[in-house]
XYZ file of C-alpha atoms in Angstrom:
726
model
C 77.421 -13.473 100.018
C 76.410 -10.435 97.959
C 78.870 -9.315 95.267
C 81.115 -6.360 96.107
C 79.634 -3.014 95.207
C 81.446 -1.283 92.330
C 82.626 2.311 92.282
C 80.028 5.040 91.997
C 79.741 6.242 88.364
C 81.278 9.627 87.677
C 78.101 10.860 85.983
C 76.293 10.836 89.350
C 78.916 13.197 90.822
C 78.924 15.659 87.925
C 78.674 19.348 88.849
C 76.370 21.783 87.046
C 77.777 23.603 84.041
C 76.402 26.070 81.531
C 75.584 23.434 78.921
C 73.807 21.180 81.416
C 71.814 24.053 82.900
C 70.770 25.290 79.454
C 69.650 21.764 78.627
C 67.633 21.616 81.824
C 66.111 25.017 81.020
C 65.216 23.824 77.542
C 63.276 20.924 79.032
C 61.557 23.055 81.666
C 61.278 26.398 79.921
C 57.484 26.521 79.948
C 56.940 26.064 83.729
C 60.125 28.073 84.439
C 58.859 30.987 82.350
C 55.376 30.950 83.832
C 56.573 30.628 87.425
C 59.387 33.154 86.886
C 57.041 35.758 85.403
C 54.591 35.332 88.274
C 57.324 35.568 90.909
C 58.913 38.568 89.162
C 55.553 40.356 89.040
C 54.943 39.733 92.732
C 58.480 40.847 93.683
C 58.242 44.031 91.621
C 54.858 44.863 93.147
C 56.141 44.286 96.685
C 59.203 46.477 96.090
C 57.066 49.208 94.520
C 54.698 49.246 97.481
C 57.461 48.967 100.078
C 59.802 51.745 98.913
C 58.857 55.251 100.075
C 58.036 57.945 97.508
C 60.326 60.849 96.613
C 61.240 63.297 99.393
C 62.916 66.724 99.654
C 66.640 66.876 100.456
C 68.805 69.725 101.765
C 72.574 69.243 101.688
C 75.663 71.166 102.858
C 79.247 70.215 101.979
C 82.414 70.632 104.057
C 85.960 69.894 103.002
C 87.882 67.688 105.455
C 91.597 67.517 104.624
C 93.263 64.136 104.923
C 96.058 65.786 106.972
C 96.537 69.088 108.803
C 97.269 71.834 106.217
C 100.678 73.520 106.641
C 102.302 76.728 105.425
C 105.870 75.449 105.099
C 106.957 73.368 108.104
C 105.682 69.859 108.788
C 104.909 69.580 112.500
C 105.073 66.538 114.744
C 101.463 66.717 115.913
C 99.589 63.475 116.454
C 98.539 62.155 113.053
C 95.696 59.642 113.185
C 94.576 57.447 110.323
C 92.295 59.419 108.014
C 89.584 56.749 108.113
C 89.609 56.848 111.917
C 89.566 60.653 111.846
C 86.530 60.657 109.557
C 84.626 58.244 111.782
C 85.470 60.409 114.793
C 84.208 63.554 113.081
C 80.965 61.808 112.113
C 80.379 60.928 115.742
C 81.286 64.409 117.004
C 78.988 66.012 114.434
C 76.024 64.200 116.044
C 77.267 64.866 119.568
C 74.953 66.352 122.163
C 76.947 69.598 122.391
C 76.587 70.259 118.654
C 72.881 69.374 118.506
C 72.113 71.362 121.657
C 73.741 74.427 120.083
C 71.661 73.859 116.934
C 68.374 73.755 118.826
C 69.404 76.868 120.813
C 69.604 78.881 117.589
C 66.603 81.304 117.479
C 66.052 80.684 113.754
C 65.878 76.928 114.350
C 63.643 77.238 117.401
C 60.956 78.953 115.278
C 60.670 76.056 112.784
C 57.450 74.037 112.786
C 59.220 70.703 112.348
C 61.246 71.411 115.508
C 58.079 72.280 117.453
C 56.452 69.081 116.240
C 59.504 67.008 117.263
C 59.523 68.682 120.686
C 55.887 67.760 121.249
C 56.556 64.126 120.294
C 59.581 63.634 122.549
C 63.293 64.447 122.807
C 64.178 66.886 119.964
C 67.897 66.076 120.253
C 67.257 62.367 119.618
C 64.968 63.303 116.722
C 67.598 65.560 115.168
C 70.274 62.882 115.609
C 68.088 60.435 113.646
C 67.145 62.880 110.890
C 70.564 64.403 110.190
C 72.625 62.276 107.789
C 76.383 62.648 107.382
C 78.615 60.727 104.989
C 81.962 61.137 103.263
C 82.751 61.248 99.557
C 86.532 61.303 99.478
C 87.526 64.398 101.486
C 84.046 65.952 101.269
C 81.694 65.659 104.244
C 78.047 65.782 103.148
C 75.528 66.868 105.785
C 71.938 66.330 104.626
C 68.385 66.084 105.882
C 65.349 64.525 104.196
C 61.787 65.642 104.749
C 58.337 65.442 103.238
C 58.381 69.185 102.610
C 61.108 71.785 101.925
C 60.271 74.052 104.884
C 63.121 74.436 107.375
C 65.411 71.746 105.947
C 68.110 74.112 104.674
C 68.007 76.140 107.922
C 68.519 73.027 110.028
C 71.347 71.669 107.858
C 73.218 75.012 107.856
C 72.736 75.313 111.614
C 74.247 71.864 112.120
C 77.219 72.722 109.886
C 77.849 76.053 111.688
C 77.505 74.449 115.119
C 79.920 71.696 114.118
C 82.502 74.276 112.995
C 82.159 76.225 116.242
C 81.846 73.386 118.764
C 84.305 70.937 117.211
C 86.609 72.536 114.644
C 87.248 75.788 116.554
C 87.789 73.847 119.774
C 90.453 71.806 118.000
C 92.173 75.058 116.953
C 92.127 76.285 120.571
C 93.551 72.995 121.762
C 96.313 73.399 119.192
C 97.298 76.788 120.621
C 97.267 75.354 124.149
C 99.570 72.634 122.897
C 101.921 75.323 121.523
C 102.070 77.119 124.892
C 102.729 73.825 126.664
C 105.571 73.058 124.260
C 107.122 76.482 124.969
C 107.133 75.775 128.724
C 108.657 72.347 128.154
C 111.330 73.837 125.876
C 112.245 76.446 128.469
C 112.562 73.812 131.206
C 114.716 71.557 129.015
C 116.999 74.480 128.062
C 117.649 75.371 131.723
C 118.382 71.759 132.652
C 120.758 71.452 129.697
C 122.585 74.620 130.763
C 123.064 73.248 134.296
C 124.457 69.965 133.026
C 126.891 71.729 130.704
C 128.166 73.895 133.586
C 128.654 70.813 135.756
C 130.487 69.104 132.899
C 132.852 72.031 132.387
C 133.721 72.136 136.109
C 134.462 68.426 136.216
C 136.563 68.580 133.043
C 138.549 71.513 134.465
C 139.355 69.470 137.569
C 140.474 66.523 135.463
C 142.489 68.717 133.139
C 140.709 67.408 130.027
C 137.202 66.776 128.687
C 138.332 64.003 126.393
C 137.588 60.534 127.709
C 140.690 59.048 126.062
C 142.964 61.570 127.795
C 141.222 60.978 131.107
C 141.677 57.253 130.740
C 145.373 57.758 129.951
C 145.801 59.943 133.039
C 144.102 57.286 135.131
C 146.365 54.614 133.657
C 149.500 56.682 134.542
C 148.216 57.215 138.081
C 147.673 53.475 138.452
C 151.196 52.827 137.114
C 152.756 55.266 139.633
C 150.772 53.617 142.419
C 152.033 50.206 141.288
C 155.658 51.432 141.281
C 155.224 52.854 144.772
C 153.684 49.573 145.980
C 156.718 47.667 144.704
C 159.077 50.179 146.379
C 157.202 49.864 149.686
C 157.379 46.093 149.465
C 161.136 46.244 148.874
C 161.667 48.601 151.852
C 159.629 46.335 154.107
C 161.674 43.307 153.019
C 164.936 45.153 153.733
C 163.577 46.260 157.111
C 162.531 42.723 158.020
C 165.975 41.404 156.983
C 167.804 44.022 159.059
C 165.634 43.268 162.099
C 166.322 39.547 161.752
C 170.090 40.142 161.437
C 170.078 42.398 164.520
C 168.142 39.777 166.517
C 170.521 37.014 165.454
C 173.559 39.137 166.309
C 172.252 39.932 169.777
C 171.395 36.297 170.506
C 174.837 35.020 169.404
C 176.688 37.829 171.144
C 178.491 38.572 167.881
C 178.988 42.115 166.799
C 179.745 41.188 163.201
C 176.662 40.615 161.007
C 176.749 38.413 158.015
C 179.050 39.908 155.420
C 176.751 39.331 152.492
C 173.853 41.148 154.173
C 176.076 44.122 154.879
C 177.249 44.086 151.332
C 173.619 44.144 150.090
C 172.852 47.106 152.295
C 175.927 48.887 151.057
C 174.941 48.132 147.435
C 171.411 49.415 147.932
C 172.747 52.523 149.614
C 175.178 53.074 146.783
C 172.379 52.682 144.230
C 170.155 55.189 146.034
C 172.985 57.715 146.327
C 174.388 57.227 142.847
C 174.299 60.589 141.010
C 173.548 58.942 137.653
C 170.518 57.110 139.012
C 169.346 60.231 140.818
C 169.588 62.171 137.566
C 167.614 59.452 135.700
C 164.893 59.490 138.355
C 164.654 63.273 138.135
C 164.353 63.171 134.329
C 161.723 60.389 134.534
C 159.589 62.547 136.829
C 159.888 65.491 134.451
C 158.967 63.255 131.460
C 155.877 61.896 133.277
C 154.712 65.439 133.926
C 155.329 66.380 130.287
C 153.502 63.256 129.089
C 150.465 63.997 131.279
C 150.247 67.530 129.965
C 150.585 66.407 126.336
C 147.897 63.713 126.817
C 145.425 66.336 127.997
C 146.004 68.495 124.937
C 146.069 65.763 122.284
C 143.476 63.004 121.618
C 145.672 61.067 119.185
C 148.039 58.585 120.829
C 150.298 58.666 117.771
C 150.965 62.403 118.179
C 154.772 63.155 118.306
C 154.351 65.163 121.506
C 153.199 61.947 123.202
C 155.208 59.305 121.332
C 158.642 61.040 121.792
C 158.416 61.348 125.640
C 157.236 57.738 125.826
C 160.295 56.524 123.875
C 162.667 58.684 125.965
C 161.006 57.349 129.137
C 161.691 53.784 128.027
C 165.366 54.651 127.344
C 165.876 56.224 130.802
C 164.305 53.164 132.427
C 166.755 50.882 130.597
C 169.687 53.203 131.576
C 168.686 53.006 135.279
C 168.586 49.219 135.155
C 172.005 49.069 133.454
C 173.485 51.445 136.065
C 172.109 49.327 138.933
C 173.603 46.202 137.360
C 176.990 47.952 136.989
C 177.024 49.086 140.655
C 176.162 45.547 141.841
C 178.828 44.048 139.603
C 181.490 46.501 140.853
C 180.623 45.796 144.471
C 180.818 42.066 143.887
C 184.245 42.430 142.278
C 185.462 44.576 145.186
C 184.311 41.943 147.652
C 186.168 39.223 145.771
C 189.370 41.267 145.685
C 189.237 41.926 149.416
C 188.113 38.415 150.320
C 189.159 37.488 153.824
C 188.917 41.053 155.051
C 185.602 41.980 156.617
C 184.928 45.559 157.382
C 184.246 46.064 161.011
C 180.573 46.576 161.779
C 178.399 46.699 164.889
C 174.816 46.362 166.121
C 174.648 50.112 166.230
C 174.998 50.247 162.445
C 172.111 47.787 162.045
C 169.928 49.776 164.425
C 170.672 52.943 162.489
C 169.885 51.107 159.278
C 166.547 49.929 160.744
C 165.632 53.460 161.741
C 166.385 54.681 158.231
C 164.252 51.903 156.688
C 161.319 52.608 159.016
C 161.416 56.276 158.090
C 161.512 55.331 154.416
C 158.543 52.952 154.988
C 156.435 55.741 156.513
C 157.227 58.052 153.631
C 156.443 55.335 151.065
C 153.121 54.526 152.767
C 152.124 58.184 152.695
C 153.032 58.461 149.011
C 151.131 55.240 148.216
C 148.019 56.518 149.993
C 148.222 59.797 148.123
C 148.592 58.009 144.767
C 145.642 55.653 145.557
C 143.397 58.593 146.418
C 144.438 60.369 143.250
C 143.694 57.277 141.094
C 140.281 56.802 142.771
C 139.353 60.426 142.273
C 140.334 60.245 138.614
C 138.274 57.057 138.134
C 135.179 58.508 139.869
C 135.460 61.761 137.940
C 135.878 59.833 134.689
C 132.651 57.890 135.306
C 130.790 61.072 136.224
C 132.177 62.782 133.139
C 130.973 59.946 130.870
C 127.525 59.923 132.493
C 127.232 63.679 132.085
C 128.213 63.420 128.435
C 125.414 60.874 127.789
C 122.859 62.963 129.672
C 123.898 66.109 127.817
C 123.623 64.321 124.444
C 120.087 63.102 125.273
C 119.059 66.493 126.626
C 120.466 68.250 123.550
C 118.527 65.952 121.188
C 115.277 66.383 123.112
C 115.731 70.142 123.441
C 116.532 70.466 119.750
C 113.488 68.443 118.745
C 111.185 70.421 121.046
C 112.682 73.698 119.837
C 112.160 72.752 116.210
C 108.545 71.848 116.945
C 108.009 75.147 118.773
C 109.429 77.134 115.857
C 107.377 75.163 113.338
C 104.165 75.569 115.325
C 104.844 79.277 115.697
C 104.468 79.521 111.914
C 101.872 76.794 111.356
C 99.351 78.146 113.884
C 98.242 80.523 111.152
C 97.714 77.663 108.653
C 94.176 77.066 107.257
C 91.765 74.944 109.263
C 91.542 71.253 108.490
C 87.742 71.487 108.119
C 86.040 74.296 106.209
C 82.607 74.940 104.741
C 82.641 74.854 100.935
C 78.932 74.870 100.110
C 76.063 75.710 102.491
C 72.636 74.143 102.101
C 70.478 75.894 99.538
C 66.904 75.348 98.437
C 65.922 71.673 99.008
C 65.474 69.519 95.931
C 63.427 66.404 95.205
C 65.231 63.087 95.402
C 65.161 60.860 92.330
C 62.312 58.351 92.293
C 64.096 55.018 92.045
C 61.092 52.882 92.850
C 60.437 51.973 89.206
C 64.033 51.030 88.503
C 64.376 49.156 91.784
C 61.116 47.283 91.212
C 62.219 46.349 87.680
C 65.593 45.157 88.954
C 63.876 43.126 91.670
C 61.570 41.550 89.081
C 64.443 40.672 86.747
C 66.497 39.261 89.621
C 63.539 37.183 90.810
C 62.917 35.893 87.287
C 66.581 34.915 86.923
C 66.558 33.304 90.357
C 63.444 31.253 89.663
C 64.570 30.160 86.200
C 68.067 29.353 87.448
C 66.673 27.546 90.473
C 64.360 25.377 88.388
C 67.250 24.607 86.022
C 69.437 23.590 88.946
C 66.640 21.492 90.472
C 66.076 19.738 87.142
C 69.811 19.153 86.750
C 70.215 17.841 90.290
C 67.340 15.422 89.663
C 69.583 13.896 86.929
C 66.714 12.723 84.746
C 67.677 10.394 81.952
C 67.981 12.340 78.711
C 69.809 9.928 76.407
C 70.769 6.320 75.987
C 74.462 7.210 76.421
C 73.832 8.352 79.996
C 72.488 4.888 80.848
C 74.993 2.845 78.868
C 78.218 4.834 79.207
C 77.365 6.847 82.294
C 75.964 4.037 84.485
C 77.600 1.126 82.655
C 74.353 -0.823 82.110
C 73.675 -3.143 79.168
C 71.178 -1.816 76.624
C 68.952 -4.445 75.016
C 66.463 -2.188 73.293
C 64.663 1.111 72.999
C 61.033 2.114 72.712
C 60.126 5.080 70.486
C 58.180 8.010 71.944
C 54.418 7.625 71.693
C 52.085 10.497 70.809
C 49.680 11.989 73.300
C 46.296 10.331 73.697
C 44.422 13.171 71.905
C 46.694 13.100 68.886
C 46.462 9.305 68.858
C 42.687 9.428 68.645
C 42.722 12.018 65.852
C 45.296 10.170 63.748
C 43.434 6.898 64.230
C 40.195 8.491 63.028
C 41.686 10.167 59.968
C 44.136 7.525 58.743
C 43.139 4.571 56.572
C 45.489 2.149 58.330
C 47.472 1.986 61.547
C 49.548 5.126 62.214
C 53.283 5.173 61.695
C 54.124 5.289 65.398
C 52.289 2.002 65.851
C 54.574 0.271 63.366
C 57.668 1.799 64.970
C 56.542 0.577 68.380
C 55.976 -2.961 67.122
C 59.332 -3.043 65.355
C 61.126 -1.838 68.507
C 59.444 -4.473 70.684
C 60.161 -7.178 68.105
C 63.856 -6.189 68.155
C 63.817 -6.557 71.930
C 62.136 -9.964 71.567
C 64.774 -11.063 69.053
C 67.600 -10.109 71.434
C 65.865 -11.991 74.211
C 65.337 -15.157 72.165
C 68.915 -15.129 70.899
C 70.206 -14.833 74.410
C 67.916 -17.630 75.553
C 69.667 -20.025 73.182
C 72.922 -19.646 75.114
C 71.575 -18.776 78.552
C 68.160 -20.436 78.937
C 65.623 -17.884 80.159
C 62.083 -19.198 80.669
C 60.805 -16.615 83.157
C 61.549 -12.920 82.938
C 60.728 -10.042 85.307
C 60.056 -6.543 83.960
C 60.541 -3.867 86.622
C 61.690 -0.296 87.160
C 63.221 1.877 89.880
C 60.023 3.784 90.735
C 56.509 3.955 89.357
C 55.625 5.760 86.136
C 58.605 4.475 84.123
C 56.639 2.258 81.681
C 57.387 -1.182 83.133
C 53.798 -2.466 82.788
C 53.496 -1.244 79.186
C 56.852 -2.847 78.355
C 55.807 -6.156 79.935
C 52.526 -6.231 77.945
C 54.222 -5.347 74.633
C 56.997 -7.897 75.209
C 54.507 -10.674 76.029
C 52.404 -9.768 72.982
C 55.510 -9.826 70.756
C 56.466 -13.269 72.103
C 52.976 -14.502 71.289
C 53.218 -13.055 67.766
C 56.418 -15.026 67.299
C 54.492 -18.241 67.952
C 55.712 -18.661 71.494
C 53.170 -19.865 74.004
C 53.461 -16.959 76.436
C 52.086 -16.312 79.888
C 51.873 -12.745 81.284
C 51.660 -12.519 85.109
C 50.659 -9.344 86.919
C 53.030 -9.477 89.952
C 52.201 -5.949 91.065
C 49.767 -7.088 93.754
C 49.538 -3.698 95.409
C 48.741 -1.670 92.267
C 47.582 -3.990 89.433
C 46.924 -2.668 85.894
C 47.094 -5.608 83.468
C 43.509 -6.791 83.958
C 42.308 -3.375 82.806
C 44.624 -3.325 79.790
C 43.410 -6.727 78.499
C 39.857 -6.230 79.754
C 39.969 -9.338 81.986
C 38.315 -10.065 85.317
C 40.620 -9.138 88.211
C 39.929 -12.390 90.122
C 40.853 -15.097 90.577
C 44.473 -14.160 90.095
C 47.963 -14.508 91.529
C 46.897 -13.505 95.036
C 44.348 -16.312 95.254
C 46.862 -18.846 93.891
C 49.544 -17.794 96.431
C 47.063 -18.095 99.292
C 45.949 -21.543 98.031
C 42.363 -20.458 97.492
C 42.255 -21.628 93.865
C 44.169 -23.769 91.441
C 46.555 -22.092 89.040
C 44.553 -23.306 86.054
C 41.506 -21.378 87.261
C 43.613 -18.137 87.397
C 44.924 -18.402 83.814
C 42.828 -16.244 81.467
C 43.108 -16.352 77.683
C 43.640 -12.961 76.023
C 42.421 -11.578 72.720
C 45.855 -12.339 71.216
C 46.719 -15.865 70.056
C 49.338 -17.699 72.142
C 49.004 -15.193 74.997
C 47.520 -16.013 78.404
C 47.321 -13.770 81.433
C 47.284 -14.260 85.214
C 45.921 -11.108 86.808
C 47.015 -9.825 90.201
C 43.916 -10.850 92.096
C 43.249 -9.720 95.643
C 46.270 -8.526 97.599
C 46.486 -9.081 101.356
C 49.075 -9.858 104.004
C 49.029 -13.609 103.311
C 49.696 -13.139 99.621
C 52.668 -10.873 100.338
C 54.039 -13.358 102.853
C 53.796 -16.092 100.248
C 56.139 -14.116 97.982
C 58.853 -14.257 100.631
C 58.321 -18.023 101.104
C 59.372 -18.944 97.535
C 55.877 -20.200 96.652
C 56.116 -18.277 93.393
C 59.145 -20.336 92.377
C 57.148 -23.547 92.812
C 54.326 -22.011 90.774
C 56.709 -20.946 87.991
C 58.240 -24.441 87.821
C 54.757 -25.864 87.147
C 53.906 -23.153 84.600
C 57.186 -23.552 82.667
C 55.961 -27.060 81.688
C 52.881 -25.501 80.083
C 54.314 -22.304 78.497
C 57.341 -21.444 76.400
C 57.922 -18.064 78.044
C 56.682 -16.306 81.174
C 56.740 -12.519 81.588
C 56.146 -11.114 85.115
C 55.245 -7.493 85.747
C 56.412 -6.434 89.251
C 56.143 -3.390 91.486
C 58.996 -0.823 91.345
C 62.221 -1.821 93.077
C 63.011 1.079 95.392
C 59.697 1.735 97.209
C 58.915 -1.860 98.275
C 60.631 -5.241 98.464
C 58.113 -7.200 96.340
C 60.068 -6.743 93.091
C 63.263 -8.125 94.632
C 61.409 -11.155 96.070
C 59.770 -11.934 92.696
C 62.947 -11.357 90.664
C 64.906 -13.657 92.954
C 62.573 -16.510 91.978
C 62.860 -15.949 88.181
C 65.632 -16.424 85.654
C 66.437 -12.728 84.947
C 64.986 -9.263 84.949
C 64.653 -6.379 82.497
C 64.956 -2.822 83.792
C 62.540 -0.302 82.254
C 63.829 3.284 82.002
C 61.722 6.214 80.741
C 63.534 9.169 79.190
C 62.716 12.441 80.942
C 61.028 10.610 83.839
C 63.587 8.191 85.263
C 66.534 9.637 87.171
C 70.074 8.323 86.973
C 70.591 7.997 90.765
C 67.384 5.969 91.158
C 68.170 3.720 88.170
C 71.654 3.050 89.542
C 70.338 2.459 93.079
C 67.750 -0.064 91.809
C 70.378 -1.868 89.754
C 72.758 -1.986 92.721
C 70.042 -3.366 95.003
C 69.261 -6.288 92.672
C 72.960 -6.907 92.056
C 73.589 -7.156 95.796
C 70.872 -9.810 95.979
C 72.600 -11.770 93.203
C 69.692 -11.445 90.746
C 70.909 -11.727 87.134
C 70.076 -8.834 84.845
C 69.259 -9.205 81.178
C 69.577 -5.518 80.374
C 67.932 -2.127 80.211
C 65.176 -0.901 77.884
C 64.962 2.872 77.466
C 61.541 4.193 76.444
C 60.637 7.463 74.680
C 63.871 7.385 72.650
C 63.826 8.217 68.955
C 65.778 5.671 66.927
C 68.437 6.665 64.399
C 67.359 7.975 60.983
C 68.564 5.995 57.995
C 68.623 7.241 54.422
C 66.183 5.945 51.870
C 62.473 6.167 51.257
C 61.523 2.758 52.615
C 58.543 3.221 54.908
C 57.344 0.009 56.477
C 54.730 -0.961 58.979
C 52.909 -4.211 59.063
C 49.426 -2.717 59.337
C 49.325 -1.963 55.553
C 49.741 -5.628 54.489
C 46.058 -6.324 54.533
C 45.650 -8.947 51.821
C 47.987 -11.518 53.367
C 46.557 -13.871 55.919
C 48.314 -14.341 59.287
C 50.709 -17.309 59.056
C 50.368 -20.122 61.483
C 53.375 -20.536 63.697
C 54.101 -23.931 65.071
């Protein structure tokens, strides 16, 4: 199983910042400047040719108030949002009625530009396109642009005048119509309010009061009187029913003497009704009820003495009547007990007379009860009507007052200034400022900034390797060595021709490769490495050069070294060492030749080379069949160290197949060429296949400067002979 993939390094997710973009610009400033200047020149030229030249402008200005001007009273007219009002006026200004009035003006009809527009088509549509209107605060600017000054001011002033007549004056007329309409509405509301007040006064006069609390009290007293009369009628009916039953029983039994107790009750009730004290109390109670009703109509406060005193006296008379009735009953009972055994003679005639009296009393009580019920109902209905009328009158008064206030305010404000007025008519047309040069310059500068910024962003997003720290700390890869930057080929030739010995960069290169060799040999003592693959993420990252220098350094150290060109698809090593391309690795993998025939000695002692040979489908299939591993096992018996140059990892699978059959691999990274995402992707791919990595070598990196004047390179030791290494 492949090892688990680790977390993605944070450096690959870094976002652009000012420092990073400036660094990218520093690396790409030459192409960015050249391309930016070219693009800016083209953009400026296009803008210059595209923009029209200067033209004549005629402009008139009108003041449009944000709200309707007033003299003193604020009116309740419809107030729209000022922004909406401005947009509406802009549309009305270009309305057909306004433009038709403009073209009907004799001065406008004589203009050549109008005749020309009429010949070409609809003059109203032409005028609508040519007239421009815009707001600056509360100022409405009406303008027209033309190639010449003739007729522009006349047209603009005609549009302004037509707008004032067709739109602004019409609004003033509509305002006066609104005032007349409000007067009619106010008159109608006033008459309706007068009728309701008259109806209210009539109803209050019938009730005796306009106060709802007094009316409710009167209704409550009427209900109380009706309740008293209902109880009295019930009592009379009970007495009548009792007398009828006694008379029926007496007739059936043939007895002329009714029950004594019943006669006594009748006598008691008769005595109570005819008692002068009780009659006086009843008369005073009636007078107090009348007084209380009258006082309730005049006073709204229930705690008023004129109401509270009769109520207290009424309660006292009621208690006095009850005490008197109790006394009469008690006296009658005592009289009966004293005369016990003696029954006053009575007859059926007395009961019949009593029944007649009770029936007459029942009819009178029923009539009184009906009268009291009608009175209570009328009071209740009138009370509800009175309350409804009060609500309607309150609403009508508020509406009438509001309409009246608006009528009075409008009567004054109709003479207020107009909301729109002309403040500056169009005068002699003037030339518009020529902004082509400034606009073209701004377009060029913006294009230059866009191109330079875009190239900086593209370079940053490519994430090219710029330092060793990005590889080691950013990607977490092991660094085993660096290669110093080499001069360009032209400067190399010149320095080689002028210098007495090898140039300084040559010695630095050898020292850097020897340091890499030393690290490799020291690691081989603990982890035996006999075959090593040198590869890179993509092409152009110096893997072949690194493989050749590493093999040469191994040979200089006395190690019997074999360099194999495993890049079958794009071989280079045979050209570097000036060797015949075939037979090589391709022929050995296909079995066309023995491995010994493919090994070529180089110009360097202890260094042999197997070139790539001829690449075909069979040779590539042999790589996937582990034939290279068998070949390497045989070669490890003949050589101390084997270095294999492979194709890049990401484009094709050959590098992974070769590395899987060797002991370890070295990853070549070229500063300014290799990109961090590709380096990390190549490393992850080999790690997933379980291929051990020895480390990363970063090329084109300047080593640290140390103090001192020691300047060393081996090319200046000419007198010493090369030592033999065993």
